[in-house]
Short mmCIF file of C-alpha atoms and ligand atoms in Angstrom, two decimals:
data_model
loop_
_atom_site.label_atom_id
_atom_site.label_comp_id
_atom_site.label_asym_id
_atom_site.label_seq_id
_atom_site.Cartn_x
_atom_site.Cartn_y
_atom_site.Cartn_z
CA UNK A 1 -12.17 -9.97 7.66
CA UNK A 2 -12.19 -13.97 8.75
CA UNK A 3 -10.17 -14.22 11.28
CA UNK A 4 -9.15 -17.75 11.02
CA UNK A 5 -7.81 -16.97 7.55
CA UNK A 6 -5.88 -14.17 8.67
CA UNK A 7 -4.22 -16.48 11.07
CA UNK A 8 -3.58 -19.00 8.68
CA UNK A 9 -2.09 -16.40 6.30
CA UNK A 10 -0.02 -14.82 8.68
CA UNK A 11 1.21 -18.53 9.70
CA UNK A 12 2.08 -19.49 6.35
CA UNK A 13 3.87 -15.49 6.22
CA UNK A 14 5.73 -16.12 9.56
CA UNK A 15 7.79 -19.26 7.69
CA UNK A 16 8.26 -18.09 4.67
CA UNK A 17 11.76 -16.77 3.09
CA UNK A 18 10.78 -15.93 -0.26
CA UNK A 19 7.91 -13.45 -1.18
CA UNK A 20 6.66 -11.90 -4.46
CA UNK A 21 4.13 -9.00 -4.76
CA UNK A 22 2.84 -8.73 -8.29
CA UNK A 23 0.40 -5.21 -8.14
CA UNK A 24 -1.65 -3.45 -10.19
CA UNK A 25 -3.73 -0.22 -10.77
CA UNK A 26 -5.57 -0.88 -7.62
CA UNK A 27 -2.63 -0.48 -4.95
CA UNK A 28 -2.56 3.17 -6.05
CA UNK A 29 -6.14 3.96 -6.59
CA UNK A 30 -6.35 5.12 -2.86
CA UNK A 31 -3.62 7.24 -3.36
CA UNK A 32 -5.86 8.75 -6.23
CA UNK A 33 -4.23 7.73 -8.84
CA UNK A 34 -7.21 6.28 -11.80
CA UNK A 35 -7.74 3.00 -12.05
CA UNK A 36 -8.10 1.57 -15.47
CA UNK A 37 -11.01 -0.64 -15.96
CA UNK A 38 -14.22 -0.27 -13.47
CA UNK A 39 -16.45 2.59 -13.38
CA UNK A 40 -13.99 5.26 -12.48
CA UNK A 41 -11.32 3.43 -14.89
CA UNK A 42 -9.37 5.60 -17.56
CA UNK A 43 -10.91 3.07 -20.68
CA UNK A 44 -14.03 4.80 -19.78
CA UNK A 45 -13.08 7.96 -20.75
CA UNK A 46 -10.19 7.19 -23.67
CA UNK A 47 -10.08 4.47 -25.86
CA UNK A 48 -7.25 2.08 -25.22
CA UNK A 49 -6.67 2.22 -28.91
CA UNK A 50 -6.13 5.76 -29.83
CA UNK A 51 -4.25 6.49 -26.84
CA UNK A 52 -2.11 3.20 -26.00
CA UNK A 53 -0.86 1.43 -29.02
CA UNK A 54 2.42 1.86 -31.07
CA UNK A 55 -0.42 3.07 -33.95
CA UNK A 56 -1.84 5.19 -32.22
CA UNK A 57 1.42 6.74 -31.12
CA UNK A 58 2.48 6.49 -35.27
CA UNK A 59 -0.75 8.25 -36.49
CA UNK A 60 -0.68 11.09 -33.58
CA UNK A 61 2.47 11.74 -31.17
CA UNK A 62 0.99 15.32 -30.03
CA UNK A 63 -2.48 13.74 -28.75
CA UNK A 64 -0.49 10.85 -26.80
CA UNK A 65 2.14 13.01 -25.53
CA UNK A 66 -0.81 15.46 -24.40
CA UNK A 67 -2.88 12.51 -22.21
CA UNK A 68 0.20 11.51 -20.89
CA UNK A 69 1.10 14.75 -20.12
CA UNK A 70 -1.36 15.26 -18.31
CA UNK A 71 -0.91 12.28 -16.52
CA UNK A 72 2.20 13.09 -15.51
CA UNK A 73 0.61 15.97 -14.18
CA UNK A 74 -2.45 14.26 -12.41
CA UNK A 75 0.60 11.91 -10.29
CA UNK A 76 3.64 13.79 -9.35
CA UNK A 77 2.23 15.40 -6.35
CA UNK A 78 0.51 11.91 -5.10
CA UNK A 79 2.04 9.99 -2.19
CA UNK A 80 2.56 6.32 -1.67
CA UNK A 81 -0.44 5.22 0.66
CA UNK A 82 -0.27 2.49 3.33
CA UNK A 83 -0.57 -0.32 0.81
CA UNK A 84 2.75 0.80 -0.71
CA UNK A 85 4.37 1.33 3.03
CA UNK A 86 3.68 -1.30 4.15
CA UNK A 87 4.85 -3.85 0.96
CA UNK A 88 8.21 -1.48 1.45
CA UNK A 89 8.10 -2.24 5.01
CA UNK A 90 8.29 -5.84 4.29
CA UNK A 91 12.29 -5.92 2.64
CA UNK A 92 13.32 -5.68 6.44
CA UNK A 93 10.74 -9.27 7.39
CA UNK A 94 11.38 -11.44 4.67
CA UNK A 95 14.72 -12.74 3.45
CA UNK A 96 13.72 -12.16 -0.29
CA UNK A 97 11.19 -10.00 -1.56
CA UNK A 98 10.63 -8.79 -4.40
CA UNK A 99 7.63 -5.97 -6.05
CA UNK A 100 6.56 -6.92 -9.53
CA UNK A 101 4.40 -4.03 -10.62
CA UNK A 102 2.53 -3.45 -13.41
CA UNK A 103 2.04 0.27 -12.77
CA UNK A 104 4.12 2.61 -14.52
CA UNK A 105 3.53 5.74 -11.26
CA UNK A 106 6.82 5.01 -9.83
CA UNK A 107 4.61 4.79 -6.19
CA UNK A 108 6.34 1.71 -4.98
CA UNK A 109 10.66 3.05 -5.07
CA UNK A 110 8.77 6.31 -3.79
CA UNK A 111 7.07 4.30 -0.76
CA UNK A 112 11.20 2.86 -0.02
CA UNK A 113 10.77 -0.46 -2.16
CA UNK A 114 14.18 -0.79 -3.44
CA UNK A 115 13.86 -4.30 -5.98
CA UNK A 116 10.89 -3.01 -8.02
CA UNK A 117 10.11 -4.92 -11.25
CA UNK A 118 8.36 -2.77 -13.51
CA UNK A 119 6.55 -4.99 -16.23
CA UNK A 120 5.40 -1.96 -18.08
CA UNK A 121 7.77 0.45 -17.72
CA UNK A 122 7.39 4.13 -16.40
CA UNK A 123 5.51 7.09 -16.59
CA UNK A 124 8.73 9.33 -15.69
CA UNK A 125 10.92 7.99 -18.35
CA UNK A 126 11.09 8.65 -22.44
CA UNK A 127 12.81 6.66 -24.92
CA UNK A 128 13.96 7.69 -28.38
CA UNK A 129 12.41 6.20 -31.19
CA UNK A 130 15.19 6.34 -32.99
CA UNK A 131 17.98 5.47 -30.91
CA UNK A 132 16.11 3.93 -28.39
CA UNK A 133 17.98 5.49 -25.41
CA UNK A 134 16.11 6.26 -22.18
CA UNK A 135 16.01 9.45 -20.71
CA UNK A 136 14.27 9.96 -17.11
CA UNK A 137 12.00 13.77 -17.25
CA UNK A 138 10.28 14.65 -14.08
CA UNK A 139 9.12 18.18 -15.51
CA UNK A 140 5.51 18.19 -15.28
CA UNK A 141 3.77 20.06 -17.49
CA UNK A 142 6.33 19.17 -20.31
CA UNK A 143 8.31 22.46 -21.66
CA UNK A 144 7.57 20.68 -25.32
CA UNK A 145 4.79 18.73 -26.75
CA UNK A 146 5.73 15.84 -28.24
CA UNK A 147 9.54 15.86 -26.80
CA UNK A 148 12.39 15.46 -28.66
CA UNK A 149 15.76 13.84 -27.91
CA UNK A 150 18.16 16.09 -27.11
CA UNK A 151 20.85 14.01 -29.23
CA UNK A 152 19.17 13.06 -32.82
CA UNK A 153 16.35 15.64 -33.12
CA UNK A 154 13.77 12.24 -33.12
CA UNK A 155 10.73 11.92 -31.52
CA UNK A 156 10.91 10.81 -27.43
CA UNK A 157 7.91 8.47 -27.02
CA UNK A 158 6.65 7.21 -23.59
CA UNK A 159 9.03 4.29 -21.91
CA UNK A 160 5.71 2.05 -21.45
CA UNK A 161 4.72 -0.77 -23.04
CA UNK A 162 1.79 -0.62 -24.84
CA UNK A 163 -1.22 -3.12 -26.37
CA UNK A 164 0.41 -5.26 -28.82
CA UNK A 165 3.96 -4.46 -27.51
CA UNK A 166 6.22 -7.13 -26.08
CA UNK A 167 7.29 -6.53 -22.35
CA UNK A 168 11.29 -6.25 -22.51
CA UNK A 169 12.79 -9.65 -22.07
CA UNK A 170 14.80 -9.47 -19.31
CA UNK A 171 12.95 -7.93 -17.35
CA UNK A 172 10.02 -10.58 -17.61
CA UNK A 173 12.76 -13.50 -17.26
CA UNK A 174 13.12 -11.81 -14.09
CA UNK A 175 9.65 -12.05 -13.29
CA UNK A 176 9.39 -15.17 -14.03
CA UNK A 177 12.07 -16.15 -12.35
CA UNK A 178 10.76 -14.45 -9.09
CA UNK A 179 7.01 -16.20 -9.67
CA UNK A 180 8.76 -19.73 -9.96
CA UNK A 181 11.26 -19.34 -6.68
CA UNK A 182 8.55 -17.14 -4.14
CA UNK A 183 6.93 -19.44 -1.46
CA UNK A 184 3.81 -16.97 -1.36
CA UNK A 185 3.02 -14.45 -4.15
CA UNK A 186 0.91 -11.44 -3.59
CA UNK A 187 -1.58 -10.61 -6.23
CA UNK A 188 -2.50 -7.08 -5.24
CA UNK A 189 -5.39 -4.55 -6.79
CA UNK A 190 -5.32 -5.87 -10.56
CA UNK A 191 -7.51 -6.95 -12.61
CA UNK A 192 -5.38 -10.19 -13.70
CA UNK A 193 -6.64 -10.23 -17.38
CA UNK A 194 -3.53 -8.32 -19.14
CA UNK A 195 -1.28 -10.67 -20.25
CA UNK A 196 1.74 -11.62 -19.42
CA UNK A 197 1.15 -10.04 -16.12
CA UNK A 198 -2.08 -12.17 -15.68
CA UNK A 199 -0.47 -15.63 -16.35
CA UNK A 200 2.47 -14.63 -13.49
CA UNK A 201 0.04 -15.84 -10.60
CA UNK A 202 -0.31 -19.41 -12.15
CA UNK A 203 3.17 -19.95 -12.64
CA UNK A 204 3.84 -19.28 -8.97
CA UNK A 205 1.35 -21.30 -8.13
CA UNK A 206 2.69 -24.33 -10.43
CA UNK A 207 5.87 -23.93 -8.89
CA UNK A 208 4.27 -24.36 -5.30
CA UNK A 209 4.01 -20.89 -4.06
CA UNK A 210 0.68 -19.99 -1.92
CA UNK A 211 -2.05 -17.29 -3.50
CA UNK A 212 -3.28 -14.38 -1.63
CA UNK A 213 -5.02 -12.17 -3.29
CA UNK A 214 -5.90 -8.70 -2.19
CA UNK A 215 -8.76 -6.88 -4.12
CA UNK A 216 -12.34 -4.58 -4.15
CA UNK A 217 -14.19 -7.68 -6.53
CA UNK A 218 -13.45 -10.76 -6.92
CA UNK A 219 -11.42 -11.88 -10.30
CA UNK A 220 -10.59 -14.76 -12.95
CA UNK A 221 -7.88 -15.34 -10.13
CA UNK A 222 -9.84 -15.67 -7.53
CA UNK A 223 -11.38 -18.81 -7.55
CA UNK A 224 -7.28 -20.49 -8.17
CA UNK A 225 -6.23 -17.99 -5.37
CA UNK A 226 -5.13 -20.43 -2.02
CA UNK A 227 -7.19 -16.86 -0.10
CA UNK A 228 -8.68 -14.51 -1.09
CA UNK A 229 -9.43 -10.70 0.44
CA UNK A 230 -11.85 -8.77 -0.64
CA UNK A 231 -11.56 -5.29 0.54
CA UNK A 232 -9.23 -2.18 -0.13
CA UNK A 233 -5.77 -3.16 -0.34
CA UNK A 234 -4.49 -0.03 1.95
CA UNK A 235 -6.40 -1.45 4.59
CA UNK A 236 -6.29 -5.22 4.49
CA UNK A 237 -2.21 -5.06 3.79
CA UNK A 238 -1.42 -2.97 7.43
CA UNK A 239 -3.96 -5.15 9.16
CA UNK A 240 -2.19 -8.47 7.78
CA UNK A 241 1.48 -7.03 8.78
CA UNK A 242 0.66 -5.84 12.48
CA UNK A 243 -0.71 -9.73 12.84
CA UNK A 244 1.97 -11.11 11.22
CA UNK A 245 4.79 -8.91 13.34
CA UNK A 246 2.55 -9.35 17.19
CA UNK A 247 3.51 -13.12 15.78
CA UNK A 248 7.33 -13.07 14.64
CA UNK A 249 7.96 -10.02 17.60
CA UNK A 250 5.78 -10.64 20.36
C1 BJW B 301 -8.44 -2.34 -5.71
C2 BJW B 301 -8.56 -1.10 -5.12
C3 BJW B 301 -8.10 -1.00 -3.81
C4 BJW B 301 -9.31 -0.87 -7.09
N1 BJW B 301 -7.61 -2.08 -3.21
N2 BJW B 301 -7.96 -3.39 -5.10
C5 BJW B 301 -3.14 -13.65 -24.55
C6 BJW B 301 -4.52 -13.71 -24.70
C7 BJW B 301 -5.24 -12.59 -25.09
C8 BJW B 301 -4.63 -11.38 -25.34
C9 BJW B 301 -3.27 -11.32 -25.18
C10 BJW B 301 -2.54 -12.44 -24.80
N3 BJW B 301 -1.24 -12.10 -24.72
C11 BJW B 301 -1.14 -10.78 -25.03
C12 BJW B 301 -2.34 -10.30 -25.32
C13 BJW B 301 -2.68 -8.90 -25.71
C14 BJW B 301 -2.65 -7.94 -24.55
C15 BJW B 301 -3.64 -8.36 -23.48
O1 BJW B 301 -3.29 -8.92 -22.44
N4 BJW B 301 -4.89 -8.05 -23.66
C16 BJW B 301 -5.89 -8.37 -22.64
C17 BJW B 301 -6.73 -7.13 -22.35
C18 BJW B 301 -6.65 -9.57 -23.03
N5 BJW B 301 -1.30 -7.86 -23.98
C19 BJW B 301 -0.35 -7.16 -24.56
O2 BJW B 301 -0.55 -6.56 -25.61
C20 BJW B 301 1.00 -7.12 -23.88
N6 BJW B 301 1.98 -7.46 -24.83
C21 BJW B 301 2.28 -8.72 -25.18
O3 BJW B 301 1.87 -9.67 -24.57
O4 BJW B 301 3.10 -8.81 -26.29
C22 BJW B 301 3.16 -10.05 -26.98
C23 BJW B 301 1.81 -10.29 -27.67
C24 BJW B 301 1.11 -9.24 -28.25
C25 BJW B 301 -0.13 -9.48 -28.86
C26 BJW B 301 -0.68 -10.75 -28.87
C27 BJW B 301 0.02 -11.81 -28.27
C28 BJW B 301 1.29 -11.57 -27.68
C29 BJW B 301 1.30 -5.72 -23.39
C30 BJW B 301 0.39 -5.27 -22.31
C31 BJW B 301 0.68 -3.82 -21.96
C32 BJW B 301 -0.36 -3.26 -21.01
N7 BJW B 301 -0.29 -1.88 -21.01
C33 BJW B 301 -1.22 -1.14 -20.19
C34 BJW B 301 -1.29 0.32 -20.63
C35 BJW B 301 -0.08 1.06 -20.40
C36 BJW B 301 -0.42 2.45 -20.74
C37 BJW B 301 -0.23 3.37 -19.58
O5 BJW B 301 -0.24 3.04 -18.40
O6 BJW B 301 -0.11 4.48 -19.96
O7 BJW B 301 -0.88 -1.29 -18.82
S1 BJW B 301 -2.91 -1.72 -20.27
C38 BJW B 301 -3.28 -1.36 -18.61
O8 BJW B 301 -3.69 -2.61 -18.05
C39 BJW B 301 -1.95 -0.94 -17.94
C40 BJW B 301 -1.98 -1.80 -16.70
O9 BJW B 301 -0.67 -1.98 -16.20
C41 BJW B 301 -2.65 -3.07 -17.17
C42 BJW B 301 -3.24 -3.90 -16.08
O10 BJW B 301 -4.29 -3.22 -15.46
P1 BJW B 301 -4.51 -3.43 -13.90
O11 BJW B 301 -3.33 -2.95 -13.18
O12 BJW B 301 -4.94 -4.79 -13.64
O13 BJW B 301 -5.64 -2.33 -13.61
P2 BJW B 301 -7.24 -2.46 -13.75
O14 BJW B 301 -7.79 -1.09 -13.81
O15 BJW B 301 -7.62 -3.38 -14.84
O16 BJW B 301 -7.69 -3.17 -12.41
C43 BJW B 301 -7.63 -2.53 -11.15
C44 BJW B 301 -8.04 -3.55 -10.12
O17 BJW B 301 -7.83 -2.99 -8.84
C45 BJW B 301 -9.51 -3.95 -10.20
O18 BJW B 301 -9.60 -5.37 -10.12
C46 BJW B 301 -10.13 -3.31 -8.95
O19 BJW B 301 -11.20 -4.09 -8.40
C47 BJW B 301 -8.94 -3.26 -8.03
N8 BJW B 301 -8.97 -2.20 -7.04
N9 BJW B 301 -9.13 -0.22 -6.06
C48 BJW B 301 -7.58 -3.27 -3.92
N10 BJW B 301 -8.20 0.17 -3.15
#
């Protein structure tokens, strides 16, 4: 890594009050959890469209209740890895901070983050279709494929938000909200093309806050990033924070 951008980054950490960490798919790739673009990616194997769209949920509940079934499956045993540790870590260093998250694995309130802002909801949670209340179901595999709720008899469908869905209000005001007020913003292991997710970056960076970007390949952020790190994010993260505390606790 250049070292005179670490410094500078971990200068710019060591005065700030206010931090935001928006994540993505990447963060928890090293914990083995798939990615969802890239050559390992889970588009490669499903289409997007059968398996994560309202239609697609309409036309066949049993086949999207069995893939994410089996995702369910393929993450409850997986631990939080040092990129998640370490973001927890950093509640106790910063007077605000805040986790907006994208994923839906739950890895980050596992890892000890306690304000986790989860954009697309949950893998761990089902919501009636019919009376849209949401029930939390950590039974992996599921007793019943596609589950019911327990009150009207209707069909449970995933608590995510899916293609063509709109992200539930308050919770983006929230992110918003966070984006607008942090003096730095994270952008950790995503892609930064799903929208609104993707758009959260600029906003903070309207608003004044400072870049960094953590990633394997370069992205459309990149280049509007104030630094950029290429590299995996469970490494570059502890490396930034053992800097960045020799410096506020020498
Ligand atoms: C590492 C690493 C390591 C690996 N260390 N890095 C404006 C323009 C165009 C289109 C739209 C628009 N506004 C809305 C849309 C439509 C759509 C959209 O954005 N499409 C784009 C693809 C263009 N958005 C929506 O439909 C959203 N709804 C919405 O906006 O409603 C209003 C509206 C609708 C329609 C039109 C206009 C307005 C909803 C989006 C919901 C996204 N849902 C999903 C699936 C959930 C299903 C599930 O999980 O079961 O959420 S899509 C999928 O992508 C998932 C993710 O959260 C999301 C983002 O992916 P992410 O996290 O970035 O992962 P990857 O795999 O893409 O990237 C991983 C990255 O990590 C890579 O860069 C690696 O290099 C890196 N990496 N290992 C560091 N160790």
């Amino acid at each position: 890594m250049n070292e005179p951008q670490v410094e500078e980054v971990v200068k710019i950490l060591a005065g700030a009050g206010r931090v935001a960490v928006l994540t993505g798919a990447g963060i928890s790739a090293e914990s083995g959890v798939p990615t969802f673009r890239g050559k390992d990616g889970l588009w490669k194997q499903y289409k997007p469209e059968t398996l994560a769209t309202p239609e697609a949920f309409e036309r066949d509940p049993k086949l999207v209740w069995e893939w994410y079934d089996w995702r369910r499956g393929l993450i409850a045993p997986v631990e939080p890895n040092a990129g998640h540790r370490t973001i927890a870590g950093w509640e106790s260093l910063f007077g605000e901070m805040a986790v907006i998250t994208q994923n839906v694995d739950g890895l980050h309130a596992k890892a000890g983050s306690r304000d986790v802002i989860e954009l697309h909801g949950n893998i761990w949670k089902m919501r009636c279709t019919r009376e849209g209340t949401v029930e939390e179901v950590k039974a992996t595999p599921l007793p019943r494929i596609p589950p019911v709720c327990p009150n009207c008899g209707s069909l449970f469908r995933p608590h995510i938000v899916w293609f063509g869905e709109s992200l539930d209000p308050v919770v983006l005001d929230r992110a918003y909200g966070l984006s607008e007020s942090c003096q730095v913003m994270f952008v950790i292991g995503t892609s930064a093309i799903v929208q609104p997710a993707a758009s959260l970056p600029y906003a903070a960076a309207r608003a004044g806050a400072k870049i960094i970007e953590v990633n394997l390949e370069p992205t459309p952020l990149s280049p509007h990033a104030t630094f950029f790190f290429q590299g995996k994010a469970g490494e570059i993260l502890p490396l930034l924070d053992r800097q960045l505390r020799k410096r506020t606790r020498p």
